[in-house]
Coordinates of C-alpha atoms in Angstrom, one line a residue:
M1 CA 150.6 38.5 66.9
K2 CA 148.4 40.7 64.7
R3 CA 145.4 38.6 65.6
Y4 CA 146.2 39.0 69.3
K5 CA 146.6 42.8 68.9
G6 CA 143.2 43.0 67.1
L7 CA 141.7 40.9 69.9
K8 CA 143.1 43.3 72.5
R9 CA 141.3 46.2 70.7
V10 CA 138.0 44.4 70.3
L11 CA 137.4 42.5 73.6
P12 CA 137.9 45.5 76.0
S13 CA 135.2 47.3 74.1
L14 CA 132.9 44.3 74.3
A15 CA 133.4 43.9 78.0
A16 CA 132.8 47.6 78.7
A17 CA 129.8 47.7 76.3
T18 CA 128.3 44.6 78.0
A19 CA 128.7 45.9 81.6
L20 CA 127.7 49.5 80.8
G21 CA 125.1 48.7 78.1
A22 CA 123.1 46.6 80.5
L23 CA 122.3 49.8 82.3
A24 CA 120.8 51.2 79.2
I25 CA 118.0 48.7 78.7
P26 CA 114.7 50.5 78.4
S27 CA 112.9 51.1 81.6
A28 CA 109.9 49.2 80.2
Y29 CA 111.9 46.1 80.9
A30 CA 113.1 47.2 84.3
E31 CA 110.0 46.5 86.4
L32 CA 111.2 45.5 89.9
E33 CA 109.4 42.9 91.9
G34 CA 108.4 43.5 95.5
A35 CA 108.3 47.3 95.1
G36 CA 108.3 49.0 98.5
D37 CA 109.2 45.9 100.6
F38 CA 112.3 46.3 102.8
N39 CA 114.0 43.3 104.3
Y40 CA 117.3 42.8 106.0
A41 CA 119.4 40.2 107.8
V42 CA 122.5 40.4 109.9
S43 CA 124.9 37.6 110.3
G44 CA 128.6 37.1 111.0
Y45 CA 131.1 35.5 113.3
L46 CA 133.6 35.9 116.1
R47 CA 136.8 33.9 115.3
G48 CA 140.0 33.2 117.0
W49 CA 143.3 31.5 115.9
L50 CA 146.2 30.0 117.7
S51 CA 149.3 28.7 115.8
L52 CA 152.3 26.9 117.2
N53 CA 155.6 26.5 115.4
L54 CA 156.7 22.8 115.0
E55 CA 160.3 23.6 113.9
N56 CA 163.2 25.7 114.7
Q57 CA 164.0 28.2 112.1
A58 CA 167.4 28.9 110.7
E59 CA 167.1 32.6 110.8
L60 CA 166.7 32.6 114.6
R61 CA 169.3 29.8 115.2
T62 CA 172.0 31.8 113.3
G63 CA 170.8 35.3 114.1
N64 CA 171.2 36.1 110.3
Q65 CA 174.9 36.7 111.2
I66 CA 176.2 37.7 107.8
T67 CA 178.4 40.8 107.5
P68 CA 176.0 43.7 107.0
F69 CA 176.2 46.0 104.0
G70 CA 179.2 48.3 104.4
N71 CA 179.5 47.7 108.1
P72 CA 181.6 45.4 110.3
G73 CA 180.0 42.1 111.4
T74 CA 177.6 42.4 114.4
P75 CA 178.0 40.3 117.5
G76 CA 176.1 37.0 117.7
T77 CA 173.8 38.1 120.5
L78 CA 170.7 37.2 118.5
S79 CA 171.7 33.7 117.6
N80 CA 170.6 30.3 119.0
R81 CA 167.0 31.5 119.7
E82 CA 164.3 28.8 119.7
S83 CA 161.2 29.0 117.6
K84 CA 159.9 25.5 118.0
W85 CA 156.9 25.2 120.3
K86 CA 156.5 29.0 120.4
L87 CA 153.2 30.7 119.5
S88 CA 153.4 32.2 116.0
Q89 CA 149.9 33.5 115.9
V90 CA 147.3 34.8 118.4
R91 CA 144.6 36.4 116.3
G92 CA 141.0 37.4 116.6
S93 CA 138.5 38.6 114.0
V94 CA 135.0 39.9 114.0
L95 CA 133.0 39.9 110.7
V96 CA 129.5 41.4 110.2
D97 CA 127.5 40.6 107.1
L98 CA 124.5 42.8 106.3
D99 CA 122.1 41.8 103.6
A100 CA 119.2 44.0 102.6
S101 CA 116.6 44.2 99.8
W102 CA 114.2 46.9 98.8
S103 CA 112.1 47.4 95.7
G104 CA 113.9 44.5 93.9
L105 CA 117.3 46.0 94.8
K106 CA 119.8 43.9 96.8
F107 CA 122.4 45.5 99.1
K108 CA 125.4 43.9 100.9
T109 CA 127.9 45.2 103.3
I110 CA 130.6 43.0 104.9
A111 CA 133.0 44.5 107.5
R112 CA 135.8 42.7 109.2
L113 CA 138.1 43.7 112.1
D114 CA 141.3 41.8 112.7
R115 CA 143.7 42.1 115.6
E116 CA 146.8 40.2 116.7
Y117 CA 148.8 39.9 119.9
K118 CA 152.6 40.2 119.4
T119 CA 154.0 36.9 120.6
S120 CA 157.5 36.5 121.8
Y121 CA 158.3 34.7 118.6
L122 CA 157.2 37.8 116.6
E123 CA 159.3 39.9 118.9
D124 CA 162.3 37.7 118.1
L125 CA 161.7 38.2 114.4
E126 CA 161.6 42.0 114.9
D127 CA 164.9 41.8 116.7
L128 CA 166.5 40.1 113.6
R129 CA 165.8 43.3 111.6
S130 CA 168.9 44.9 113.2
V131 CA 171.3 42.2 111.9
G132 CA 172.0 40.4 108.6
P133 CA 173.4 41.6 105.3
L134 CA 170.8 44.4 105.1
P135 CA 169.7 45.6 108.5
T136 CA 166.1 46.9 108.2
N137 CA 165.2 47.8 111.8
G138 CA 163.2 51.0 112.6
G139 CA 160.1 50.2 110.5
D140 CA 156.5 49.4 111.5
S141 CA 155.7 46.6 113.9
I142 CA 155.1 43.2 112.3
T143 CA 151.6 43.1 113.8
D144 CA 150.8 46.4 112.0
A145 CA 150.7 44.4 108.8
Y146 CA 148.3 41.8 110.4
N147 CA 145.9 44.2 112.1
N148 CA 143.2 45.5 109.9
F149 CA 139.7 46.9 109.6
D150 CA 138.1 47.0 106.2
F151 CA 134.8 46.9 104.5
R152 CA 135.2 43.7 102.6
E153 CA 132.2 44.2 100.4
V154 CA 129.8 47.1 99.8
W155 CA 127.6 46.7 96.7
V156 CA 124.2 47.2 95.3
E157 CA 122.6 44.8 92.7
A158 CA 119.7 45.6 90.5
P159 CA 117.6 43.3 88.2
I160 CA 116.7 44.6 84.8
G161 CA 113.9 42.6 83.4
D162 CA 114.1 38.9 84.0
R163 CA 117.4 38.3 82.3
V164 CA 119.8 40.9 83.4
T165 CA 121.4 41.8 86.8
V166 CA 123.9 44.7 87.3
K167 CA 126.0 45.0 90.4
F168 CA 128.2 48.0 91.4
G169 CA 130.6 48.4 94.3
R170 CA 133.3 46.6 96.2
Q171 CA 132.8 42.9 95.4
Q172 CA 134.4 39.6 94.5
L173 CA 134.2 37.7 91.2
V174 CA 135.2 34.0 90.9
W175 CA 136.0 32.9 87.3
G176 CA 137.8 29.7 87.8
E177 CA 137.7 26.0 88.8
S178 CA 141.0 25.4 90.7
D179 CA 141.3 25.2 94.5
F180 CA 144.9 25.4 95.6
F181 CA 146.3 27.4 92.6
Q182 CA 144.7 29.9 90.4
A183 CA 144.6 29.9 86.5
L184 CA 141.5 31.9 85.5
D185 CA 140.6 33.2 89.0
V186 CA 142.8 36.2 88.5
V187 CA 140.4 39.1 88.8
H188 CA 141.6 39.7 92.3
G189 CA 144.8 39.3 94.3
Y190 CA 145.0 37.6 97.7
D191 CA 146.1 38.7 101.1
L192 CA 148.7 36.1 102.0
S193 CA 150.4 38.2 104.6
W194 CA 149.0 36.7 107.8
R195 CA 148.1 33.2 106.7
L196 CA 149.9 31.9 103.7
F197 CA 148.9 28.3 104.0
F198 CA 146.1 27.3 104.3
E199 CA 142.8 29.1 105.0
G200 CA 140.0 27.1 103.4
E201 CA 137.5 29.9 102.5
N202 CA 139.0 31.7 99.5
E203 CA 136.5 34.6 100.1
E204 CA 138.3 35.4 103.4
W205 CA 141.6 36.2 101.8
R206 CA 140.7 37.2 98.3
K207 CA 141.0 41.0 98.0
P208 CA 137.8 42.6 96.8
L209 CA 137.8 45.4 94.2
I210 CA 135.4 48.1 93.1
L211 CA 133.7 46.7 90.0
L212 CA 130.7 47.2 87.7
S213 CA 129.6 43.7 86.8
T214 CA 126.7 42.2 85.0
K215 CA 125.1 38.9 84.1
I216 CA 122.9 38.4 81.1
R217 CA 121.0 35.1 81.0
I218 CA 120.3 33.7 77.5
P219 CA 118.1 30.6 78.1
E220 CA 117.7 30.1 74.4
A221 CA 121.4 29.2 74.2
N222 CA 121.4 27.6 77.7
G223 CA 124.0 30.0 79.0
L224 CA 124.8 33.5 80.2
I225 CA 127.2 36.4 79.5
A226 CA 129.1 37.8 82.4
A227 CA 131.2 41.0 82.2
Y228 CA 132.9 43.4 84.4
V229 CA 134.9 46.6 84.3
R230 CA 137.2 47.9 87.1
P231 CA 137.1 51.7 86.8
G232 CA 140.4 52.3 88.6
L233 CA 138.9 53.5 91.9
D234 CA 140.8 51.0 94.2
R235 CA 143.6 51.7 96.6
C236 CA 147.1 50.6 95.9
K237 CA 147.0 48.0 98.6
D238 CA 144.0 46.4 96.9
I239 CA 145.9 45.6 93.8
G240 CA 147.6 42.2 93.4
T241 CA 148.6 39.7 96.0
T242 CA 150.1 40.8 99.4
F243 CA 152.9 38.8 100.9
D244 CA 154.4 39.0 104.4
L245 CA 157.2 41.3 103.3
N246 CA 157.6 42.9 106.7
G247 CA 159.6 39.8 107.8
G248 CA 156.9 38.1 109.7
R249 CA 156.0 34.4 110.2
W250 CA 155.0 33.8 106.6
F251 CA 157.9 35.6 104.8
V252 CA 159.8 33.1 102.6
A253 CA 162.9 31.4 104.1
P254 CA 165.5 32.6 104.9
Y255 CA 164.1 36.1 105.0
R256 CA 162.0 35.9 108.2
G257 CA 163.1 38.9 110.3
F258 CA 164.0 40.9 107.2
D259 CA 161.7 43.9 106.6
A260 CA 161.7 44.1 102.8
T261 CA 159.2 47.0 102.8
R262 CA 161.9 49.3 104.2
I263 CA 163.9 49.3 100.9
N264 CA 161.2 48.1 98.4
R265 CA 158.3 50.5 98.0
P266 CA 155.0 49.6 96.3
N267 CA 154.3 51.8 93.3
C268 CA 150.9 51.7 91.6
D269 CA 151.5 54.6 89.3
T270 CA 154.2 53.0 87.1
P271 CA 153.0 53.0 83.4
G272 CA 152.0 49.5 82.5
A273 CA 151.2 48.8 86.1
D274 CA 149.0 51.8 86.9
Q275 CA 146.1 51.2 89.4
D276 CA 144.1 54.0 87.7
N277 CA 144.0 52.1 84.4
W278 CA 140.7 50.3 83.8
T279 CA 140.7 46.5 83.7
Y280 CA 137.9 44.3 82.5
G281 CA 136.7 40.9 81.6
L282 CA 134.1 39.1 79.4
R283 CA 132.9 35.5 79.9
W284 CA 130.4 33.2 78.3
Q285 CA 129.2 30.4 80.5
G286 CA 127.0 27.6 79.2
E287 CA 126.0 23.9 79.3
A288 CA 126.1 21.4 76.4
Y289 CA 125.8 17.6 76.3
G290 CA 126.0 17.5 80.1
V291 CA 129.1 19.6 80.3
N292 CA 129.3 22.9 82.0
Y293 CA 131.8 25.2 80.3
S294 CA 133.0 28.7 80.1
V295 CA 135.2 30.8 77.8
A296 CA 136.7 34.1 79.1
Y297 CA 139.0 37.0 78.4
L298 CA 140.4 39.2 81.2
K299 CA 142.8 42.1 81.6
A300 CA 144.0 42.2 85.2
A301 CA 146.9 43.1 87.4
S302 CA 149.4 40.3 87.7
A303 CA 148.8 38.8 91.1
E304 CA 152.5 38.2 92.1
P305 CA 154.5 41.4 92.4
V306 CA 157.8 41.9 90.6
L307 CA 160.7 44.2 91.5
N308 CA 161.4 47.2 89.3
P309 CA 165.1 47.6 90.3
N310 CA 166.7 50.9 91.0
T311 CA 169.4 50.5 88.4
P312 CA 169.7 52.6 85.2
G313 CA 169.2 50.5 82.1
R314 CA 167.1 47.9 84.0
Y315 CA 164.0 49.9 84.7
Y316 CA 160.6 48.5 83.8
R317 CA 159.8 49.9 80.4
G318 CA 162.2 52.8 81.1
N319 CA 160.4 53.9 84.2
A320 CA 162.7 54.6 87.2
P321 CA 161.5 53.5 90.7
T322 CA 160.2 56.3 93.0
G323 CA 159.9 56.7 96.8
N324 CA 162.2 56.8 99.7
G325 CA 163.8 53.6 101.0
L326 CA 165.6 53.5 104.3
L327 CA 168.3 51.1 105.4
S328 CA 169.6 50.8 108.9
A329 CA 173.3 50.9 109.7
G330 CA 172.9 48.0 112.2
P331 CA 171.9 47.8 115.9
G332 CA 171.4 51.4 117.1
G333 CA 172.5 52.8 113.8
S334 CA 170.7 55.6 112.0
A335 CA 168.7 54.9 108.8
V336 CA 170.3 55.9 105.5
P337 CA 168.6 56.4 102.1
F338 CA 168.5 53.1 100.2
L339 CA 165.8 52.4 97.6
A340 CA 166.3 48.9 96.2
S341 CA 163.2 48.8 94.0
N342 CA 159.5 49.4 93.5
L343 CA 157.1 46.5 93.9
I344 CA 154.7 46.6 90.9
H345 CA 151.9 44.6 89.4
P346 CA 152.0 44.9 85.6
N347 CA 148.8 44.3 83.7
I348 CA 148.4 41.0 81.9
D349 CA 145.9 39.6 79.4
V350 CA 144.4 36.2 79.9
L351 CA 142.4 33.9 77.5
G352 CA 141.0 30.8 79.1
L353 CA 138.3 28.2 79.3
T354 CA 136.8 25.8 81.9
A355 CA 134.8 22.6 81.6
S356 CA 133.3 20.2 84.1
G357 CA 131.0 17.3 83.8
Y358 CA 129.9 14.0 85.5
S359 CA 131.4 10.7 84.3
D360 CA 129.1 7.6 84.7
T361 CA 132.1 5.4 84.1
L362 CA 134.1 6.9 87.0
D363 CA 131.1 8.0 89.1
A364 CA 133.0 11.2 89.5
V365 CA 133.0 14.9 88.4
L366 CA 135.9 15.8 86.0
S367 CA 137.0 19.4 85.7
T368 CA 139.6 21.2 83.7
E369 CA 140.8 24.8 83.4
V370 CA 143.2 26.2 80.8
A371 CA 144.5 29.7 80.6
Y372 CA 147.0 31.4 78.2
V373 CA 148.6 34.5 79.8
F374 CA 150.1 37.1 77.6
D375 CA 153.2 39.0 78.9
Q376 CA 153.5 37.6 82.4
P377 CA 156.2 39.5 84.1
F378 CA 159.2 37.8 85.7
N379 CA 162.3 39.1 87.5
V380 CA 165.7 38.1 85.9
G381 CA 169.2 37.8 87.3
T382 CA 170.1 34.5 89.0
G383 CA 173.0 33.8 91.3
V384 CA 174.4 35.4 94.4
F385 CA 174.1 39.1 94.9
N386 CA 176.7 41.2 93.2
G387 CA 176.8 44.8 94.2
A388 CA 178.7 45.9 91.1
G389 CA 175.5 45.2 89.0
F390 CA 173.1 47.1 91.3
G391 CA 172.5 50.9 91.2
P392 CA 172.3 51.7 95.0
T393 CA 175.7 49.9 95.5
N394 CA 177.6 50.8 92.4
G395 CA 177.2 54.6 92.3
N396 CA 173.9 54.4 90.4
V397 CA 175.4 53.7 87.0
A398 CA 174.2 51.5 84.1
T399 CA 176.1 48.2 83.9
T400 CA 176.0 44.8 82.2
V401 CA 177.1 43.0 85.4
N402 CA 174.5 40.5 86.6
P403 CA 173.4 41.7 90.1
G404 CA 171.8 38.3 90.9
I405 CA 168.8 37.5 93.2
G406 CA 166.3 38.7 90.7
L407 CA 167.5 42.3 90.6
G408 CA 168.4 42.3 86.9
G409 CA 165.2 43.7 85.6
I410 CA 161.9 42.4 84.3
I411 CA 161.2 40.1 81.3
E412 CA 157.7 39.4 80.0
K413 CA 156.9 35.9 78.7
D414 CA 153.7 34.2 77.7
V415 CA 152.6 31.4 80.1
L416 CA 150.3 28.4 79.5
V417 CA 148.5 27.2 82.7
A418 CA 146.4 24.1 82.9
M419 CA 144.5 22.2 85.6
L420 CA 142.9 18.8 85.7
R421 CA 140.7 17.6 88.6
I422 CA 138.6 14.7 89.6
D423 CA 136.1 14.9 92.5
K424 CA 134.5 11.7 93.8
N425 CA 132.6 10.5 96.8
L426 CA 134.4 7.5 98.3
N427 CA 132.4 4.9 100.2
F428 CA 134.3 4.5 103.4
E429 CA 131.2 3.7 105.5
N430 CA 132.0 0.0 106.0
L431 CA 135.8 0.4 106.1
L432 CA 136.1 3.5 108.4
G433 CA 132.6 3.8 109.9
T434 CA 131.8 7.1 108.3
T435 CA 128.2 8.3 108.3
R436 CA 128.1 9.1 104.5
P437 CA 130.4 8.9 101.5
S438 CA 133.5 11.0 101.8
F439 CA 134.2 13.8 99.4
S440 CA 137.6 13.5 97.8
S441 CA 139.5 15.3 95.1
V442 CA 142.8 15.0 93.1
Q443 CA 144.1 18.0 91.2
L444 CA 147.1 18.4 88.8
F445 CA 148.2 21.9 88.2
N446 CA 150.8 22.7 85.5
K447 CA 152.5 25.9 84.3
K448 CA 154.7 26.3 81.2
I449 CA 156.7 29.3 80.2
V450 CA 156.2 29.6 76.5
N451 CA 159.4 30.0 74.4
F452 CA 161.5 29.5 77.5
E453 CA 165.2 30.1 77.1
G454 CA 167.8 29.4 79.7
S455 CA 169.5 32.6 78.6
D456 CA 166.5 34.5 79.8
D457 CA 168.0 34.0 83.3
I458 CA 164.6 34.1 85.0
A459 CA 164.9 34.1 88.8
R460 CA 162.6 31.9 91.0
L461 CA 161.5 34.9 93.0
F462 CA 162.9 38.4 93.9
F463 CA 165.7 38.1 96.4
Y464 CA 166.2 34.5 95.3
G465 CA 169.2 33.6 93.1
S466 CA 167.8 30.2 92.0
A467 CA 166.7 29.8 88.4
R468 CA 163.1 29.3 87.4
K469 CA 162.4 26.3 85.3
E470 CA 160.3 25.9 82.2
Y471 CA 157.7 23.8 83.8
E472 CA 156.0 23.7 87.2
S473 CA 153.7 20.8 88.1
I474 CA 151.9 20.5 91.4
L475 CA 149.8 17.4 92.3
T476 CA 147.4 17.7 95.2
A477 CA 144.8 15.5 96.8
F478 CA 142.4 15.6 99.8
T479 CA 139.6 13.7 101.4
V480 CA 137.2 14.6 104.2
L481 CA 135.6 11.9 106.5
N482 CA 132.3 12.5 108.2
Y483 CA 131.2 11.2 111.6
R484 CA 128.2 11.7 113.8
N485 CA 126.2 13.4 111.0
D486 CA 129.0 15.8 110.1
E487 CA 129.7 16.9 113.7
I488 CA 133.2 15.5 113.5
N489 CA 135.1 15.7 110.2
P490 CA 138.7 14.5 109.9
G491 CA 140.5 15.5 106.8
F492 CA 143.8 15.0 105.0
A493 CA 145.4 17.0 102.2
I494 CA 148.7 16.4 100.5
G495 CA 150.6 18.0 97.7
F496 CA 153.8 17.4 95.7
D497 CA 156.0 19.5 93.5
L498 CA 156.6 17.0 90.7
I499 CA 159.4 19.0 89.1
N500 CA 161.5 20.5 91.9
G501 CA 160.6 18.2 94.8
G502 CA 159.1 19.1 98.2
G503 CA 155.5 19.3 99.2
F504 CA 153.0 19.6 102.1
A505 CA 150.7 17.5 104.2
I506 CA 147.7 18.8 106.2
P507 CA 146.0 16.4 108.6
S508 CA 143.0 18.1 110.2
V509 CA 139.8 17.6 112.1
S510 CA 136.9 20.0 112.1
M511 CA 134.0 19.9 114.6
T512 CA 130.6 21.5 115.0
F513 CA 128.9 22.2 118.3
G514 CA 125.2 22.9 117.8
D515 CA 124.4 25.4 115.1
K516 CA 126.7 28.2 116.3
W517 CA 130.1 26.9 117.2
L518 CA 132.8 25.6 114.8
A519 CA 136.3 24.4 115.6
K520 CA 139.2 23.1 113.5
L521 CA 142.6 21.7 114.4
E522 CA 145.2 21.1 111.8
A523 CA 148.9 20.6 111.2
D524 CA 150.6 22.2 108.2
I525 CA 153.7 20.2 107.5
F526 CA 156.2 21.1 104.8
W527 CA 159.3 19.5 103.3
D528 CA 161.6 20.7 100.6
A529 CA 164.3 19.3 98.3
H530 CA 166.2 22.6 97.9
S531 CA 166.1 25.7 100.1
N532 CA 168.3 28.8 100.8
S533 CA 170.2 28.8 104.1
S534 CA 171.4 32.4 103.8
Q535 CA 170.1 35.7 102.5
L536 CA 171.3 37.2 99.1
S537 CA 172.6 33.8 98.1
G538 CA 172.5 32.0 94.8
Q539 CA 171.4 28.7 96.4
D540 CA 168.9 26.5 94.5
S541 CA 165.7 27.1 96.4
Q542 CA 162.4 26.3 94.7
L543 CA 158.7 26.7 95.6
F544 CA 158.6 24.6 98.8
G545 CA 161.9 25.9 99.8
Y546 CA 159.9 29.1 100.7
F547 CA 158.4 27.1 103.6
K548 CA 161.6 25.8 105.2
G549 CA 161.0 25.7 109.0
A550 CA 157.4 26.9 108.6
S551 CA 155.5 23.7 109.8
Q552 CA 152.9 24.6 112.4
L553 CA 150.0 23.4 114.4
A554 CA 146.9 25.7 114.0
F555 CA 143.7 25.9 115.9
R556 CA 140.7 27.9 114.8
I557 CA 137.4 28.4 116.7
T558 CA 134.3 30.3 115.3
R559 CA 131.1 31.5 117.0
Q560 CA 128.5 32.3 114.3
F561 CA 125.7 34.6 114.7

């Protein structure tokens, strides 16, 4: 522990010194090529999505008819509604990407506009807000969380000599090897509100941050140093991963139709989870004996939010939640003050390494990624909800009674994350008539909570009463077939939860029409071994239980320019 504390003091200084010190290289080494030349290029796309539900969802079949909090049961007027074969998404986006250069400087601006039509299915989910154990009607429209305009990236990059580049502005950094799950790629959170599974291009749903980053090439050592600092200039909504907490199509089962944002407010000013605090990272990337490798240290906001419950004695590091929560009294009822918690993203420290190389024996590329996360936050309190253990329902008094569903506070545990992957081109030309070898990949992702104790009572997720397990192992595989010189490309992806059961399968076909039009049709199919059937319960739902009833058919079309 003493060594770790010493490391925490030294590495932040190294990261900041590397990123900032690169700016202080004498101007004699800062000669910029192409002085006076100005060039620019504009590109982008118009893109549309249609998604169709393939299953009926329990929330709409039952109308969430559980006796509301402190109110008599509501009539079953919202039950027995169909979701199968209904449109869950009608979405359009416009992205404009401007690249420019002048006197050796590089500039980039990416802007994207997203708009959605409120389908009848989304209207049904909004209707559900007025019923259930915690009615949350009266909030923003579900589509307000999906509609957005933002400058995805705005940065300038300057070369300093022939070894150093420095970039400042809103940007994205990728420091990892894994595809489906992230180990070291934790600089940024992700926007999983509108499309939780599966948008292929990570850069489309990764949330950019304002960073000062640098790369220093060291050819004598066959490598480079990369570093960044985040000076705390970002908005609260830019921090961590965003989920569909408004009760939309991608909220976890059985909470579709439950607007969790009404009673759980984000708080980016909580000590230990303050957006204004600087975060940073330092990475060495090199090549030796045919193996590409990297070693990195990062301080970043934990991607997944945790709840800081509004119960004395259970506050995160003694800091009480702030803000005004509002809870409806049911259909037509007035909202009453009810703050359940703050959603926070505590800072974590991560040490990790990656390695990849080609194997002649297997004729494949082997990759691995290992990360050790210090003080990963988890919510505690398993089992069904018990109001006697929760501040807003027990008179706001401290108690030792377990409130259940993850409302028992926050515990910090170290976590070891590891990924193994093999990428290989499979020769299906004779068997399947493809025009070239088919890129295929198998990946095993494993997570272990260090010094795990059952008495820690770690919840699977906030609002879930199921217990989290010591290990989590996910096996995924995919292959892409290519026909007519890559004009038609069927694909298939599959994944399994090896510990808890459940998984997914994604058959798809993507097509290109000339050099401007792209289209993709896919089915996202989920199955689970355990899932919750009612809200606030202690049922044993695990990862793929989140996706109960979420199988869908999705079509995407893109016009590039």
